[in-house]
């Protein structure tokens, strides 16, 4: 299987404007497709903006709402899959969610953030309760989690045990926690033998200063692609053959002794 060319859109878009963010997404999808990408990954809450207070509930939509249809149209026109973050409304509940839409407009996966960070998220969102959400694309098994979720080793290990090859992590990583992007994410990729696409917002938004530093980390623990601090579209390849060879040579998952861990809870 050929490598899955992956585009990472590091941008805070147009906070508060769904229409504005769809335009940013459309332009980025065109650039990504021109560069041969089959997958475009956007940051956490990209569709609406992150630090938008009560507008989280005003702008929230169902997973199959008008915005999802608009993203599907972008995916079809440019011939690539798109993962985007958005506030998902389901009845009276609103979730911090991310949805993967395929190049044929199919809704391939929808994930609700399970670990909410800080008072802002805990005020406006309900936590999800499904830890592993996956989809198939380009011969790889993709998994989805969001931002703070990746900082819990159990989350990523659950994906490794479920066979995830490329873990997509839309994020809103802020100062002073840039060490997560710089150090934690490559380690997660290495210890779980997978690719991790960690895609951040950038710049100042409300009370938050997002640090950028998006990356595609490989199973060898290196950043195969890395953005700086500004808005940027970066590209990296998730190579199935490299992943296979790495898994053969790295014994972490084979050497686990799960019987010793049952008391950890």
Tab-separated table of C-alpha atoms in Angstrom:
chain	number	residue	atom	x	y	z
A	1	UNK	CA	0.000	0.000	0.000
A	2	UNK	CA	1.274	3.502	-0.774
A	3	UNK	CA	1.765	6.013	2.059
A	4	UNK	CA	-1.255	8.065	3.063
A	5	UNK	CA	-0.359	11.668	2.294
A	6	UNK	CA	-1.770	13.701	5.181
A	7	UNK	CA	-2.222	17.478	5.369
A	8	UNK	CA	-2.284	19.211	8.758
A	9	UNK	CA	-4.139	22.540	8.774
A	10	UNK	CA	-2.693	24.624	11.614
A	11	UNK	CA	-5.130	27.519	11.872
A	12	UNK	CA	-7.642	29.127	14.211
A	13	UNK	CA	-9.764	30.062	11.223
A	14	UNK	CA	-12.393	32.742	11.852
A	15	UNK	CA	-13.682	32.317	15.444
A	16	UNK	CA	-17.448	32.711	15.614
A	17	UNK	CA	-18.008	32.384	11.852
A	18	UNK	CA	-18.978	28.985	10.493
A	19	UNK	CA	-19.189	30.412	6.963
A	20	UNK	CA	-15.735	31.957	7.314
A	21	UNK	CA	-14.229	28.721	8.549
A	22	UNK	CA	-15.798	26.741	5.721
A	23	UNK	CA	-14.082	29.123	3.292
A	24	UNK	CA	-10.733	28.577	5.030
A	25	UNK	CA	-11.329	24.836	4.897
A	26	UNK	CA	-12.251	24.919	1.206
A	27	UNK	CA	-9.084	26.827	0.314
A	28	UNK	CA	-6.909	24.491	2.406
A	29	UNK	CA	-8.547	21.412	0.900
A	30	UNK	CA	-7.710	22.686	-2.576
A	31	UNK	CA	-4.073	23.216	-1.635
A	32	UNK	CA	-3.912	19.835	0.072
A	33	UNK	CA	-5.389	18.022	-2.927
A	34	UNK	CA	-2.975	19.795	-5.275
A	35	UNK	CA	-0.114	18.495	-3.116
A	36	UNK	CA	-1.404	14.932	-3.376
A	37	UNK	CA	-2.947	14.622	0.078
A	38	UNK	CA	-5.735	12.095	0.619
A	39	UNK	CA	-6.562	13.357	4.117
A	40	UNK	CA	-6.874	16.849	5.611
A	41	UNK	CA	-6.923	17.181	9.408
A	42	UNK	CA	-8.204	20.383	11.064
A	43	UNK	CA	-7.865	21.547	14.687
A	44	UNK	CA	-10.239	21.170	17.604
A	45	UNK	CA	-13.470	23.189	17.267
A	46	UNK	CA	-12.315	24.439	13.863
A	47	UNK	CA	-15.807	24.861	12.476
A	48	UNK	CA	-16.853	27.516	15.011
A	49	UNK	CA	-13.797	28.643	16.942
A	50	UNK	CA	-12.759	27.495	20.392
A	51	UNK	CA	-12.957	30.450	22.824
A	52	UNK	CA	-16.449	31.587	21.846
A	53	UNK	CA	-18.288	31.221	25.172
A	54	UNK	CA	-22.071	30.855	24.918
A	55	UNK	CA	-21.801	30.778	21.119
A	56	UNK	CA	-20.720	27.161	21.569
A	57	UNK	CA	-24.370	26.264	22.168
A	58	UNK	CA	-25.739	28.719	19.622
A	59	UNK	CA	-23.542	27.343	16.829
A	60	UNK	CA	-23.704	23.664	17.786
A	61	UNK	CA	-25.171	21.354	15.143
A	62	UNK	CA	-26.091	17.722	14.797
A	63	UNK	CA	-23.481	15.415	13.276
A	64	UNK	CA	-25.584	15.284	10.108
A	65	UNK	CA	-26.441	18.998	10.053
A	66	UNK	CA	-25.933	21.687	7.419
A	67	UNK	CA	-22.279	22.214	8.290
A	68	UNK	CA	-21.565	18.499	7.863
A	69	UNK	CA	-23.174	18.666	4.433
A	70	UNK	CA	-20.989	21.655	3.552
A	71	UNK	CA	-17.826	19.815	4.642
A	72	UNK	CA	-18.933	16.766	2.654
A	73	UNK	CA	-19.284	18.956	-0.432
A	74	UNK	CA	-15.734	20.262	0.088
A	75	UNK	CA	-14.409	16.715	0.502
A	76	UNK	CA	-16.098	15.522	-2.700
A	77	UNK	CA	-15.044	18.519	-4.804
A	78	UNK	CA	-11.402	18.165	-3.795
A	79	UNK	CA	-11.329	14.375	-3.640
A	80	UNK	CA	-9.967	13.882	-0.119
A	81	UNK	CA	-11.137	12.955	3.371
A	82	UNK	CA	-11.570	15.737	5.962
A	83	UNK	CA	-11.474	15.552	9.745
A	84	UNK	CA	-12.834	18.682	11.445
A	85	UNK	CA	-13.619	19.694	15.009
A	86	UNK	CA	-17.030	21.154	15.894
A	87	UNK	CA	-19.586	21.442	18.717
A	88	UNK	CA	-22.079	18.602	18.261
A	89	UNK	CA	-25.649	18.989	19.484
A	90	UNK	CA	-27.527	15.833	20.422
A	91	UNK	CA	-30.812	16.653	22.126
A	92	UNK	CA	-30.055	18.879	25.110
A	93	UNK	CA	-26.380	17.895	25.200
A	94	UNK	CA	-23.462	19.554	23.394
A	95	UNK	CA	-20.224	17.648	22.848
A	96	UNK	CA	-16.745	18.741	21.796
A	97	UNK	CA	-16.623	16.527	18.723
A	98	UNK	CA	-14.615	15.683	15.628
A	99	UNK	CA	-16.026	14.141	12.468
A	100	UNK	CA	-14.284	12.369	9.595
A	101	UNK	CA	-15.943	12.670	6.195
A	102	UNK	CA	-14.671	10.642	3.261
A	103	UNK	CA	-13.966	11.775	-0.306
A	104	UNK	CA	-17.292	10.238	-1.334
A	105	UNK	CA	-19.177	12.338	1.284
A	106	UNK	CA	-19.660	9.372	3.652
A	107	UNK	CA	-19.561	10.182	7.365
A	108	UNK	CA	-16.834	7.718	8.379
A	109	UNK	CA	-16.453	8.470	12.093
A	110	UNK	CA	-17.693	10.848	14.770
A	111	UNK	CA	-15.925	11.155	18.121
A	112	UNK	CA	-16.899	13.031	21.289
A	113	UNK	CA	-14.071	14.246	23.533
A	114	UNK	CA	-13.933	12.079	26.653
A	115	UNK	CA	-11.600	14.184	28.850
A	116	UNK	CA	-12.663	17.826	29.137
A	117	UNK	CA	-9.922	20.318	29.965
A	118	UNK	CA	-10.439	23.124	32.460
A	119	UNK	CA	-13.460	25.117	33.566
A	120	UNK	CA	-14.255	26.432	30.072
A	121	UNK	CA	-14.838	23.013	28.530
A	122	UNK	CA	-16.488	21.580	31.628
A	123	UNK	CA	-18.970	24.472	31.616
A	124	UNK	CA	-20.065	24.181	28.001
A	125	UNK	CA	-19.669	20.502	27.062
A	126	UNK	CA	-20.817	17.045	28.076
A	127	UNK	CA	-17.997	14.464	28.064
A	128	UNK	CA	-18.231	11.615	25.587
A	129	UNK	CA	-18.104	8.016	26.777
A	130	UNK	CA	-16.770	6.075	23.781
A	131	UNK	CA	-12.966	5.855	24.001
A	132	UNK	CA	-12.171	4.208	20.662
A	133	UNK	CA	-13.695	5.421	17.400
A	134	UNK	CA	-12.131	4.179	14.142
A	135	UNK	CA	-12.493	4.237	10.368
A	136	UNK	CA	-10.675	2.791	7.373
A	137	UNK	CA	-8.973	5.012	4.803
A	138	UNK	CA	-6.314	4.271	2.229
A	139	UNK	CA	-5.594	0.852	3.682
A	140	UNK	CA	-4.951	2.242	7.181
A	141	UNK	CA	-7.075	2.084	10.294
A	142	UNK	CA	-7.626	5.625	11.546
A	143	UNK	CA	-8.580	6.519	15.097
A	144	UNK	CA	-9.824	9.820	16.521
A	145	UNK	CA	-9.343	11.500	19.888
A	146	UNK	CA	-9.232	15.209	20.816
A	147	UNK	CA	-6.496	17.311	22.459
A	148	UNK	CA	-6.409	16.565	26.235
A	149	UNK	CA	-7.356	12.941	25.511
A	150	UNK	CA	-3.866	12.237	24.158
A	151	UNK	CA	-2.322	13.196	27.495
A	152	UNK	CA	-3.882	10.118	29.098
A	153	UNK	CA	-1.716	7.104	28.183
A	154	UNK	CA	-4.673	4.745	28.529
A	155	UNK	CA	-6.518	6.464	25.690
A	156	UNK	CA	-3.749	5.960	23.166
A	157	UNK	CA	-2.961	2.452	24.376
A	158	UNK	CA	-6.615	1.512	23.887
A	159	UNK	CA	-6.251	2.593	20.254
A	160	UNK	CA	-3.043	0.611	19.864
A	161	UNK	CA	-4.736	-2.525	21.179
A	162	UNK	CA	-7.655	-1.908	18.809
A	163	UNK	CA	-5.276	-1.753	15.842
A	164	UNK	CA	-5.203	1.974	15.084
A	165	UNK	CA	-2.463	2.817	12.575
A	166	UNK	CA	-2.905	6.590	12.369
A	167	UNK	CA	-4.366	8.468	15.330
A	168	UNK	CA	-5.921	11.830	14.452
A	169	UNK	CA	-5.798	14.391	17.271
A	170	UNK	CA	-7.385	17.779	16.536
A	171	UNK	CA	-6.265	20.028	19.370
A	172	UNK	CA	-6.366	23.460	20.981
A	173	UNK	CA	-3.009	23.275	22.757
A	174	UNK	CA	-2.217	26.463	24.650
A	175	UNK	CA	0.675	28.140	26.424
A	176	UNK	CA	2.415	27.018	28.662
A	177	UNK	CA	1.796	23.372	27.715
A	178	UNK	CA	3.760	23.264	24.460
A	179	UNK	CA	5.848	20.372	25.815
A	180	UNK	CA	2.882	18.153	24.939
A	181	UNK	CA	3.294	18.916	21.250
A	182	UNK	CA	7.074	18.813	21.427
A	183	UNK	CA	7.610	15.728	23.600
A	184	UNK	CA	4.486	13.856	24.710
A	185	UNK	CA	2.996	13.280	21.258
A	186	UNK	CA	6.131	11.715	19.682
A	187	UNK	CA	6.487	9.481	22.746
A	188	UNK	CA	2.855	8.371	22.429
A	189	UNK	CA	3.523	7.419	18.810
A	190	UNK	CA	6.645	5.445	19.771
A	191	UNK	CA	5.287	3.596	22.796
A	192	UNK	CA	2.124	2.596	20.918
A	193	UNK	CA	3.690	1.983	17.508
A	194	UNK	CA	1.453	4.174	15.409
A	195	UNK	CA	1.404	7.481	13.572
A	196	UNK	CA	-0.122	10.426	15.431
A	197	UNK	CA	-1.379	13.516	13.574
A	198	UNK	CA	-1.613	16.287	16.180
A	199	UNK	CA	-3.143	19.423	14.668
A	200	UNK	CA	-3.309	22.638	16.669
A	201	UNK	CA	-4.810	26.100	16.621
A	202	UNK	CA	-2.517	29.117	16.620
A	203	UNK	CA	-2.442	32.693	17.876
A	204	UNK	CA	-4.453	34.441	20.583
A	205	UNK	CA	-8.139	33.683	20.982
A	206	UNK	CA	-9.949	35.079	23.990
A	207	UNK	CA	-7.977	34.213	27.107
A	208	UNK	CA	-5.951	31.531	25.344
A	209	UNK	CA	-2.666	31.655	23.432
A	210	UNK	CA	-2.394	28.642	21.161
A	211	UNK	CA	1.131	27.437	20.470
A	212	UNK	CA	0.908	25.770	17.043
A	213	UNK	CA	3.646	23.124	16.705
A	214	UNK	CA	1.352	20.672	14.909
A	215	UNK	CA	3.099	17.465	13.926
A	216	UNK	CA	2.812	14.075	12.313
A	217	UNK	CA	4.766	11.819	14.667
A	218	UNK	CA	5.949	8.427	13.501
A	219	UNK	CA	6.302	5.080	15.281
A	220	UNK	CA	10.041	5.782	15.598
A	221	UNK	CA	9.257	8.697	17.931
A	222	UNK	CA	10.270	11.417	15.496
A	223	UNK	CA	8.216	14.249	14.038
A	224	UNK	CA	7.944	13.352	10.350
A	225	UNK	CA	6.382	16.777	9.774
A	226	UNK	CA	6.338	19.774	12.111
A	227	UNK	CA	4.718	23.215	11.887
A	228	UNK	CA	5.983	26.380	13.526
A	229	UNK	CA	3.893	28.847	15.551
A	230	UNK	CA	1.964	30.570	12.728
A	231	UNK	CA	-0.828	29.508	10.395
A	232	UNK	CA	0.505	26.790	8.147
A	233	UNK	CA	-0.444	23.779	6.051
A	234	UNK	CA	2.113	21.018	6.495
A	235	UNK	CA	2.315	17.559	4.934
A	236	UNK	CA	3.520	14.170	6.065
A	237	UNK	CA	3.180	10.551	4.973
A	238	UNK	CA	1.779	7.711	7.068
A	239	UNK	CA	3.686	4.824	5.495
A	240	UNK	CA	2.141	1.362	6.082
A	241	UNK	CA	5.387	-0.425	5.197
A	242	UNK	CA	7.465	1.657	7.624
A	243	UNK	CA	4.829	1.048	10.293
A	244	UNK	CA	4.894	-2.704	9.696
A	245	UNK	CA	8.683	-2.856	9.971
A	246	UNK	CA	8.684	-0.690	13.080
A	247	UNK	CA	6.127	-2.907	14.792
A	248	UNK	CA	8.191	-5.979	14.006
A	249	UNK	CA	11.254	-4.424	15.630
A	250	UNK	CA	9.606	-2.808	18.650
A	251	UNK	CA	8.463	-5.283	21.354
A	252	UNK	CA	6.405	-2.941	23.573
A	253	UNK	CA	2.975	-4.302	22.740
A	254	UNK	CA	4.167	-7.915	22.572
A	255	UNK	CA	5.982	-7.687	25.914
A	256	UNK	CA	3.046	-6.279	27.879
A	257	UNK	CA	1.853	-8.297	30.890
A	258	UNK	CA	-1.786	-7.203	31.271
A	259	UNK	CA	-2.327	-9.489	34.254
A	260	UNK	CA	-0.056	-7.244	36.309
A	261	UNK	CA	-2.097	-4.109	35.585
A	262	UNK	CA	-5.582	-5.175	36.680
A	263	UNK	CA	-5.318	-3.308	39.999
A	264	UNK	CA	-4.599	0.049	38.356
A	265	UNK	CA	-8.301	0.828	37.779
